PDB file of C-alpha atoms in Angstrom:
ATOM      1  CA  MET A   1     -35.367 -21.102  12.907  1.00  0.00           C
ATOM      2  CA  GLN A   2     -36.654 -17.709  13.961  1.00  0.00           C
ATOM      3  CA  TRP A   3     -33.106 -16.650  14.857  1.00  0.00           C
ATOM      4  CA  LEU A   4     -31.847 -17.597  11.381  1.00  0.00           C
ATOM      5  CA  THR A   5     -34.676 -15.650   9.803  1.00  0.00           C
ATOM      6  CA  GLN A   6     -33.776 -12.583  11.844  1.00  0.00           C
ATOM      7  CA  GLN A   7     -30.113 -12.835  10.844  1.00  0.00           C
ATOM      8  CA  GLY A   8     -31.107 -13.221   7.210  1.00  0.00           C
ATOM      9  CA  GLU A   9     -33.209 -10.059   7.413  1.00  0.00           C
ATOM     10  CA  ARG A  10     -30.330  -8.152   9.028  1.00  0.00           C
ATOM     11  CA  PHE A  11     -27.864  -9.159   6.314  1.00  0.00           C
ATOM     12  CA  SER A  12     -30.457  -8.557   3.597  1.00  0.00           C
ATOM     13  CA  TYR A  13     -30.920  -4.996   4.875  1.00  0.00           C
ATOM     14  CA  ALA A  14     -27.151  -4.462   5.106  1.00  0.00           C
ATOM     15  CA  PHE A  15     -26.324  -5.803   1.649  1.00  0.00           C
ATOM     16  CA  LEU A  16     -29.312  -6.234  -0.691  1.00  0.00           C
ATOM     17  CA  GLU A  17     -32.098  -3.794   0.119  1.00  0.00           C
ATOM     18  CA  GLU A  18     -32.102  -0.537  -1.857  1.00  0.00           C
ATOM     19  CA  GLY A  19     -29.149  -1.802  -3.881  1.00  0.00           C
ATOM     20  CA  ARG A  20     -26.674  -1.404  -1.025  1.00  0.00           C
ATOM     21  CA  TYR A  21     -24.332  -3.937  -2.618  1.00  0.00           C
ATOM     22  CA  LEU A  22     -23.629  -1.265  -5.242  1.00  0.00           C
ATOM     23  CA  ALA A  23     -22.455   1.069  -2.487  1.00  0.00           C
ATOM     24  CA  TYR A  24     -20.015  -1.601  -1.273  1.00  0.00           C
ATOM     25  CA  LEU A  25     -18.806  -2.076  -4.852  1.00  0.00           C
ATOM     26  CA  ASN A  26     -18.211   1.641  -5.364  1.00  0.00           C
ATOM     27  CA  GLY A  27     -16.477   1.879  -2.009  1.00  0.00           C
ATOM     28  CA  PHE A  28     -14.257  -1.062  -2.909  1.00  0.00           C
ATOM     29  CA  LYS A  29     -13.331   0.608  -6.204  1.00  0.00           C
ATOM     30  CA  MET A  30     -12.237   3.679  -4.249  1.00  0.00           C
ATOM     31  CA  THR A  31     -10.167   1.492  -1.912  1.00  0.00           C
ATOM     32  CA  ILE A  32      -8.369  -0.155  -4.840  1.00  0.00           C
ATOM     33  CA  LEU A  33      -7.778   3.139  -6.670  1.00  0.00           C
ATOM     34  CA  ILE A  34      -6.271   4.782  -3.598  1.00  0.00           C
ATOM     35  CA  SER A  35      -4.116   1.722  -2.906  1.00  0.00           C
ATOM     36  CA  LEU A  36      -2.856   1.567  -6.496  1.00  0.00           C
ATOM     37  CA  GLY A  37      -2.130   5.288  -6.588  1.00  0.00           C
ATOM     38  CA  ALA A  38      -0.336   5.135  -3.254  1.00  0.00           C
ATOM     39  CA  VAL A  39       1.819   2.140  -4.149  1.00  0.00           C
ATOM     40  CA  ILE A  40       2.873   3.694  -7.490  1.00  0.00           C
ATOM     41  CA  PHE A  41       3.697   6.991  -5.780  1.00  0.00           C
ATOM     42  CA  GLY A  42       5.444   5.107  -2.978  1.00  0.00           C
ATOM     43  CA  VAL A  43       7.588   3.107  -5.396  1.00  0.00           C
ATOM     44  CA  VAL A  44       8.768   6.256  -7.203  1.00  0.00           C
ATOM     45  CA  ILE A  45       9.751   8.021  -3.962  1.00  0.00           C
ATOM     46  CA  GLY A  46      11.035   4.789  -2.439  1.00  0.00           C
ATOM     47  CA  VAL A  47      13.423   4.180  -5.352  1.00  0.00           C
ATOM     48  CA  LEU A  48      14.880   7.664  -4.931  1.00  0.00           C
ATOM     49  CA  LEU A  49      15.279   7.208  -1.177  1.00  0.00           C
ATOM     50  CA  ALA A  50      16.922   3.816  -1.605  1.00  0.00           C
ATOM     51  CA  ILE A  51      19.386   5.186  -4.162  1.00  0.00           C
ATOM     52  CA  PHE A  52      20.127   8.194  -1.946  1.00  0.00           C
ATOM     53  CA  LYS A  53      20.849   5.917   0.997  1.00  0.00           C
ATOM     54  CA  TYR A  54      22.912   3.481  -1.048  1.00  0.00           C
ATOM     55  CA  ILE A  55      25.043   6.141  -2.750  1.00  0.00           C
ATOM     56  CA  GLY A  56      25.295   8.357   0.320  1.00  0.00           C
ATOM     57  CA  SER A  57      26.576   5.528   2.479  1.00  0.00           C
ATOM     58  CA  ARG A  58      29.334   4.750  -0.040  1.00  0.00           C
ATOM     59  CA  THR A  59      30.419   8.234  -1.118  1.00  0.00           C
ATOM     60  CA  LYS A  60      31.583  10.705   1.515  1.00  0.00           C
ATOM     61  CA  LYS A  61      30.856  13.737  -0.651  1.00  0.00           C
ATOM     62  CA  LEU A  62      27.253  12.590  -1.037  1.00  0.00           C
ATOM     63  CA  GLY A  63      26.793  11.490   2.554  1.00  0.00           C
ATOM     64  CA  PHE A  64      24.079  14.127   3.043  1.00  0.00           C
ATOM     65  CA  LEU A  65      21.835  12.061   0.763  1.00  0.00           C
ATOM     66  CA  ALA A  66      21.957   9.174   3.222  1.00  0.00           C
ATOM     67  CA  VAL A  67      21.192  11.603   6.059  1.00  0.00           C
ATOM     68  CA  ILE A  68      18.122  12.926   4.226  1.00  0.00           C
ATOM     69  CA  SER A  69      16.947   9.389   3.507  1.00  0.00           C
ATOM     70  CA  ASN A  70      17.444   8.264   7.104  1.00  0.00           C
ATOM     71  CA  ILE A  71      15.530  11.253   8.483  1.00  0.00           C
ATOM     72  CA  TYR A  72      12.644  10.536   6.117  1.00  0.00           C
ATOM     73  CA  LEU A  73      12.566   6.849   7.059  1.00  0.00           C
ATOM     74  CA  THR A  74      12.693   7.647  10.768  1.00  0.00           C
ATOM     75  CA  ILE A  75       9.768  10.077  10.589  1.00  0.00           C
ATOM     76  CA  PHE A  76       7.429   8.026   8.410  1.00  0.00           C
ATOM     77  CA  ARG A  77       8.230   4.647   9.960  1.00  0.00           C
ATOM     78  CA  GLY A  78       8.234   6.020  13.492  1.00  0.00           C
ATOM     79  CA  THR A  79       4.774   7.621  13.503  1.00  0.00           C
ATOM     80  CA  PRO A  80       1.329   6.032  12.977  1.00  0.00           C
ATOM     81  CA  VAL A  81      -0.069   6.337   9.477  1.00  0.00           C
ATOM     82  CA  TYR A  82      -3.400   7.474  10.965  1.00  0.00           C
ATOM     83  CA  VAL A  83      -1.696  10.443  12.621  1.00  0.00           C
ATOM     84  CA  GLN A  84       0.093  11.219   9.363  1.00  0.00           C
ATOM     85  CA  LEU A  85      -3.232  11.176   7.517  1.00  0.00           C
ATOM     86  CA  LEU A  86      -4.763  13.666   9.937  1.00  0.00           C
ATOM     87  CA  ILE A  87      -1.725  15.943   9.731  1.00  0.00           C
ATOM     88  CA  PHE A  88      -1.798  15.942   5.947  1.00  0.00           C
ATOM     89  CA  TYR A  89      -5.533  16.626   5.781  1.00  0.00           C
ATOM     90  CA  TYR A  90      -5.997  19.098   8.642  1.00  0.00           C
ATOM     91  CA  VAL A  91      -2.584  20.822   8.557  1.00  0.00           C
ATOM     92  CA  VAL A  92      -0.587  20.406   5.348  1.00  0.00           C
ATOM     93  CA  PHE A  93      -3.512  20.663   2.920  1.00  0.00           C
ATOM     94  CA  ALA A  94      -5.890  22.568   5.182  1.00  0.00           C
ATOM     95  CA  SER A  95      -5.823  25.682   2.986  1.00  0.00           C
ATOM     96  CA  VAL A  96      -5.690  23.812  -0.327  1.00  0.00           C
ATOM     97  CA  HIS A  97      -8.936  22.537  -1.799  1.00  0.00           C
ATOM     98  CA  ILE A  98      -8.006  19.166  -3.236  1.00  0.00           C
ATOM     99  CA  PRO A  99     -10.056  15.957  -3.100  1.00  0.00           C
ATOM    100  CA  GLN A 100      -9.707  13.915   0.065  1.00  0.00           C
ATOM    101  CA  ALA A 101      -8.833  10.873  -2.015  1.00  0.00           C
ATOM    102  CA  ILE A 102      -5.787  12.690  -3.432  1.00  0.00           C
ATOM    103  CA  VAL A 103      -4.704  13.605   0.088  1.00  0.00           C
ATOM    104  CA  GLY A 104      -4.991   9.924   0.962  1.00  0.00           C
ATOM    105  CA  VAL A 105      -2.919   8.858  -2.031  1.00  0.00           C
ATOM    106  CA  ILE A 106      -0.190  11.347  -1.096  1.00  0.00           C
ATOM    107  CA  CYS A 107      -0.174  10.368   2.570  1.00  0.00           C
ATOM    108  CA  PHE A 108      -0.247   6.604   2.043  1.00  0.00           C
ATOM    109  CA  GLY A 109       2.236   6.934  -0.819  1.00  0.00           C
ATOM    110  CA  LEU A 110       4.762   8.845   1.286  1.00  0.00           C
ATOM    111  CA  ASN A 111       4.288   6.393   4.141  1.00  0.00           C
ATOM    112  CA  SER A 112       4.670   3.409   1.844  1.00  0.00           C
ATOM    113  CA  ALA A 113       7.807   4.962   0.307  1.00  0.00           C
ATOM    114  CA  ALA A 114       9.608   4.588   3.622  1.00  0.00           C
ATOM    115  CA  TYR A 115       9.026   0.834   3.583  1.00  0.00           C
ATOM    116  CA  VAL A 116       9.561   0.475  -0.161  1.00  0.00           C
ATOM    117  CA  ALA A 117      12.925   2.221   0.211  1.00  0.00           C
ATOM    118  CA  GLU A 118      14.105  -0.425   2.654  1.00  0.00           C
ATOM    119  CA  ILE A 119      12.798  -3.187   0.392  1.00  0.00           C
ATOM    120  CA  ILE A 120      14.664  -1.745  -2.580  1.00  0.00           C
ATOM    121  CA  ARG A 121      17.805  -1.110  -0.551  1.00  0.00           C
ATOM    122  CA  ALA A 122      17.817  -4.752   0.520  1.00  0.00           C
ATOM    123  CA  GLY A 123      17.290  -5.766  -3.114  1.00  0.00           C
ATOM    124  CA  ILE A 124      20.210  -3.629  -4.249  1.00  0.00           C
ATOM    125  CA  GLU A 125      22.493  -5.012  -1.586  1.00  0.00           C
ATOM    126  CA  ALA A 126      21.467  -8.550  -2.542  1.00  0.00           C
ATOM    127  CA  VAL A 127      23.020  -8.048  -5.982  1.00  0.00           C
ATOM    128  CA  ASP A 128      26.535  -9.429  -6.066  1.00  0.00           C
ATOM    129  CA  LYS A 129      29.148  -6.681  -5.692  1.00  0.00           C
ATOM    130  CA  GLY A 130      31.000  -8.197  -8.622  1.00  0.00           C
ATOM    131  CA  GLN A 131      28.223  -6.877 -10.876  1.00  0.00           C
ATOM    132  CA  THR A 132      29.051  -3.309  -9.866  1.00  0.00           C
ATOM    133  CA  GLU A 133      32.762  -3.898 -10.298  1.00  0.00           C
ATOM    134  CA  ALA A 134      32.149  -5.406 -13.742  1.00  0.00           C
ATOM    135  CA  GLY A 135      30.154  -2.361 -14.797  1.00  0.00           C
ATOM    136  CA  ARG A 136      32.847   0.031 -13.634  1.00  0.00           C
ATOM    137  CA  SER A 137      35.521  -2.021 -15.364  1.00  0.00           C
ATOM    138  CA  LEU A 138      33.578  -1.595 -18.614  1.00  0.00           C
ATOM    139  CA  GLY A 139      33.872   2.161 -18.247  1.00  0.00           C
ATOM    140  CA  LEU A 140      30.339   2.817 -16.993  1.00  0.00           C
ATOM    141  CA  THR A 141      29.766   5.608 -14.504  1.00  0.00           C
ATOM    142  CA  GLY A 142      28.274   4.909 -11.076  1.00  0.00           C
ATOM    143  CA  GLY A 143      24.851   6.063 -12.268  1.00  0.00           C
ATOM    144  CA  GLN A 144      24.992   3.971 -15.422  1.00  0.00           C
ATOM    145  CA  THR A 145      26.104   0.917 -13.481  1.00  0.00           C
ATOM    146  CA  MET A 146      23.230   1.400 -11.049  1.00  0.00           C
ATOM    147  CA  GLY A 147      20.611   1.977 -13.756  1.00  0.00           C
ATOM    148  CA  LEU A 148      21.732  -0.592 -16.322  1.00  0.00           C
ATOM    149  CA  ILE A 149      23.159  -3.428 -14.247  1.00  0.00           C
ATOM    150  CA  VAL A 150      22.251  -3.283 -10.551  1.00  0.00           C
ATOM    151  CA  MET A 151      18.649  -2.003 -10.574  1.00  0.00           C
ATOM    152  CA  PRO A 152      17.283  -4.499 -13.161  1.00  0.00           C
ATOM    153  CA  GLN A 153      18.553  -7.376 -11.022  1.00  0.00           C
ATOM    154  CA  ALA A 154      17.384  -5.735  -7.795  1.00  0.00           C
ATOM    155  CA  ILE A 155      13.862  -5.199  -9.158  1.00  0.00           C
ATOM    156  CA  ARG A 156      13.590  -8.898  -9.901  1.00  0.00           C
ATOM    157  CA  ASN A 157      14.436  -9.638  -6.270  1.00  0.00           C
ATOM    158  CA  ILE A 158      12.033  -7.110  -4.758  1.00  0.00           C
ATOM    159  CA  LEU A 159       8.877  -7.658  -6.838  1.00  0.00           C
ATOM    160  CA  PRO A 160       7.386 -10.204  -4.383  1.00  0.00           C
ATOM    161  CA  ALA A 161       8.022  -7.837  -1.464  1.00  0.00           C
ATOM    162  CA  LEU A 162       6.363  -4.988  -3.366  1.00  0.00           C
ATOM    163  CA  GLY A 163       3.347  -7.235  -3.860  1.00  0.00           C
ATOM    164  CA  ASN A 164       3.135  -7.692  -0.100  1.00  0.00           C
ATOM    165  CA  GLU A 165       3.378  -3.919   0.355  1.00  0.00           C
ATOM    166  CA  PHE A 166       0.376  -3.466  -1.943  1.00  0.00           C
ATOM    167  CA  ILE A 167      -1.615  -5.966   0.100  1.00  0.00           C
ATOM    168  CA  THR A 168      -0.669  -4.116   3.283  1.00  0.00           C
ATOM    169  CA  LEU A 169      -1.724  -0.804   1.738  1.00  0.00           C
ATOM    170  CA  ILE A 170      -5.170  -2.148   0.872  1.00  0.00           C
ATOM    171  CA  LYS A 171      -5.762  -2.903   4.540  1.00  0.00           C
ATOM    172  CA  GLU A 172      -4.208   0.335   5.803  1.00  0.00           C
ATOM    173  CA  THR A 173      -6.506   2.480   3.643  1.00  0.00           C
ATOM    174  CA  ALA A 174      -9.437   1.371   5.808  1.00  0.00           C
ATOM    175  CA  ILE A 175      -8.825   4.480   7.936  1.00  0.00           C
ATOM    176  CA  ILE A 176      -9.271   6.943   5.073  1.00  0.00           C
ATOM    177  CA  GLY A 177     -12.976   7.272   5.803  1.00  0.00           C
ATOM    178  CA  ASN A 178     -11.967   9.462   8.741  1.00  0.00           C
ATOM    179  CA  ILE A 179     -11.266  12.325   6.330  1.00  0.00           C
ATOM    180  CA  GLY A 180     -14.499  11.828   4.410  1.00  0.00           C
ATOM    181  CA  VAL A 181     -13.514   9.413   1.626  1.00  0.00           C
ATOM    182  CA  LEU A 182     -16.302   6.952   0.843  1.00  0.00           C
ATOM    183  CA  ASP A 183     -14.246   3.766   0.748  1.00  0.00           C
ATOM    184  CA  VAL A 184     -15.664   0.312   1.472  1.00  0.00           C
ATOM    185  CA  THR A 185     -15.152   0.661   5.234  1.00  0.00           C
ATOM    186  CA  LYS A 186     -16.893   4.034   5.319  1.00  0.00           C
ATOM    187  CA  VAL A 187     -19.788   2.545   3.344  1.00  0.00           C
ATOM    188  CA  GLY A 188     -20.132  -0.152   5.999  1.00  0.00           C
ATOM    189  CA  GLN A 189     -20.103   2.471   8.740  1.00  0.00           C
ATOM    190  CA  ASN A 190     -22.768   4.558   7.016  1.00  0.00           C
ATOM    191  CA  ILE A 191     -25.052   1.550   6.584  1.00  0.00           C
ATOM    192  CA  SER A 192     -24.470   0.625  10.223  1.00  0.00           C
ATOM    193  CA  ASN A 193     -25.428   4.132  11.333  1.00  0.00           C
ATOM    194  CA  SER A 194     -28.676   3.990   9.352  1.00  0.00           C
ATOM    195  CA  ASN A 195     -30.225   1.476  11.768  1.00  0.00           C
ATOM    196  CA  PHE A 196     -27.566   1.170  14.495  1.00  0.00           C
ATOM    197  CA  ASP A 197     -26.965  -2.473  13.582  1.00  0.00           C
ATOM    198  CA  PHE A 198     -23.191  -2.701  13.193  1.00  0.00           C
ATOM    199  CA  MET A 199     -22.545  -6.434  13.021  1.00  0.00           C
ATOM    200  CA  PRO A 200     -23.791  -7.315   9.471  1.00  0.00           C
ATOM    201  CA  PRO A 201     -22.185  -4.368   7.604  1.00  0.00           C
ATOM    202  CA  MET A 202     -18.856  -4.735   9.403  1.00  0.00           C
ATOM    203  CA  LEU A 203     -18.803  -8.491   8.749  1.00  0.00           C
ATOM    204  CA  ILE A 204     -19.517  -7.836   5.079  1.00  0.00           C
ATOM    205  CA  VAL A 205     -16.639  -5.321   4.925  1.00  0.00           C
ATOM    206  CA  ALA A 206     -14.329  -7.763   6.706  1.00  0.00           C
ATOM    207  CA  VAL A 207     -15.221 -10.538   4.251  1.00  0.00           C
ATOM    208  CA  ILE A 208     -14.546  -8.233   1.289  1.00  0.00           C
ATOM    209  CA  TYR A 209     -11.076  -7.410   2.609  1.00  0.00           C
ATOM    210  CA  LEU A 210     -10.416 -11.056   3.471  1.00  0.00           C
ATOM    211  CA  VAL A 211     -11.388 -12.336   0.020  1.00  0.00           C
ATOM    212  CA  VAL A 212      -9.277  -9.711  -1.756  1.00  0.00           C
ATOM    213  CA  VAL A 213      -6.232 -10.312   0.441  1.00  0.00           C
ATOM    214  CA  VAL A 214      -6.479 -14.104   0.069  1.00  0.00           C
ATOM    215  CA  ILE A 215      -6.773 -13.842  -3.734  1.00  0.00           C
ATOM    216  CA  LEU A 216      -3.840 -11.415  -3.982  1.00  0.00           C
ATOM    217  CA  THR A 217      -1.748 -13.577  -1.644  1.00  0.00           C
ATOM    218  CA  LYS A 218      -2.397 -16.652  -3.799  1.00  0.00           C
ATOM    219  CA  LEU A 219      -1.507 -14.749  -6.972  1.00  0.00           C
ATOM    220  CA  LEU A 220       1.668 -13.439  -5.341  1.00  0.00           C
ATOM    221  CA  ALA A 221       2.673 -16.945  -4.275  1.00  0.00           C
ATOM    222  CA  LEU A 222       2.105 -18.160  -7.844  1.00  0.00           C
ATOM    223  CA  PHE A 223       4.230 -15.308  -9.169  1.00  0.00           C
ATOM    224  CA  GLU A 224       7.028 -16.144  -6.724  1.00  0.00           C
ATOM    225  CA  ARG A 225       7.004 -19.791  -7.805  1.00  0.00           C
ATOM    226  CA  ARG A 226       7.307 -18.764 -11.445  1.00  0.00           C
ATOM    227  CA  LEU A 227      10.201 -16.485 -10.602  1.00  0.00           C
ATOM    228  CA  ALA A 228      11.902 -19.325  -8.746  1.00  0.00           C
ATOM    229  CA  ARG A 229      11.466 -21.657 -11.734  1.00  0.00           C
ATOM    230  CA  SER A 230      12.899 -19.073 -14.133  1.00  0.00           C
ATOM    231  CA  ASP A 231      15.901 -18.616 -11.822  1.00  0.00           C
ATOM    232  CA  ARG A 232      16.619 -22.350 -11.898  1.00  0.00           C
ATOM    233  CA  ARG A 233      16.646 -22.270 -15.694  1.00  0.00           C
TER     234      ARG A 233
END
């Protein structure tokens, strides 16, 4: 009984006393904002990279686009995102005074773009080639065929994968506290440092991430089932 009382006091200190739950809430808001900003930025860059790679691999004159895309993918997929974050903060933006959160959005967005590009490329290639041929036979240019016929169908195929990328980003942003951003993980670390009791705050942070990921995973599964039903119609 005494042990349970002690654990209750530890968790009360880590979550309730002095309104610390508000600090977790604010940190979680920062985590979500950075993740949303990064995934939007990553999708924009990822679409361009996917199109570059797709067109460059099929047109000799534009082959350099595929080379650029492949170099980008190799660099950002071949190095740890934590190292990229440090390089962006301490090297790339060292002389530019911009908020650390913006640096995080840029870094995670560029990293995510490398994975989004492959997701989109796979979605484009999953569209039947006859769709492209039909567009060209109607007199559409390559760009018009891509934008009006291929991409709308590809986006439908890749939406579930993009949802998974967002979930992955939420977890990856846990390292952003290393450049001074007060996200939910950093809040847990600060509370831990206040009394050198790390177990309750870190468990609370882990539960927050777990609950969010489980909810988003369930919603994504529901979305995929609805997409499947609409396809059967």
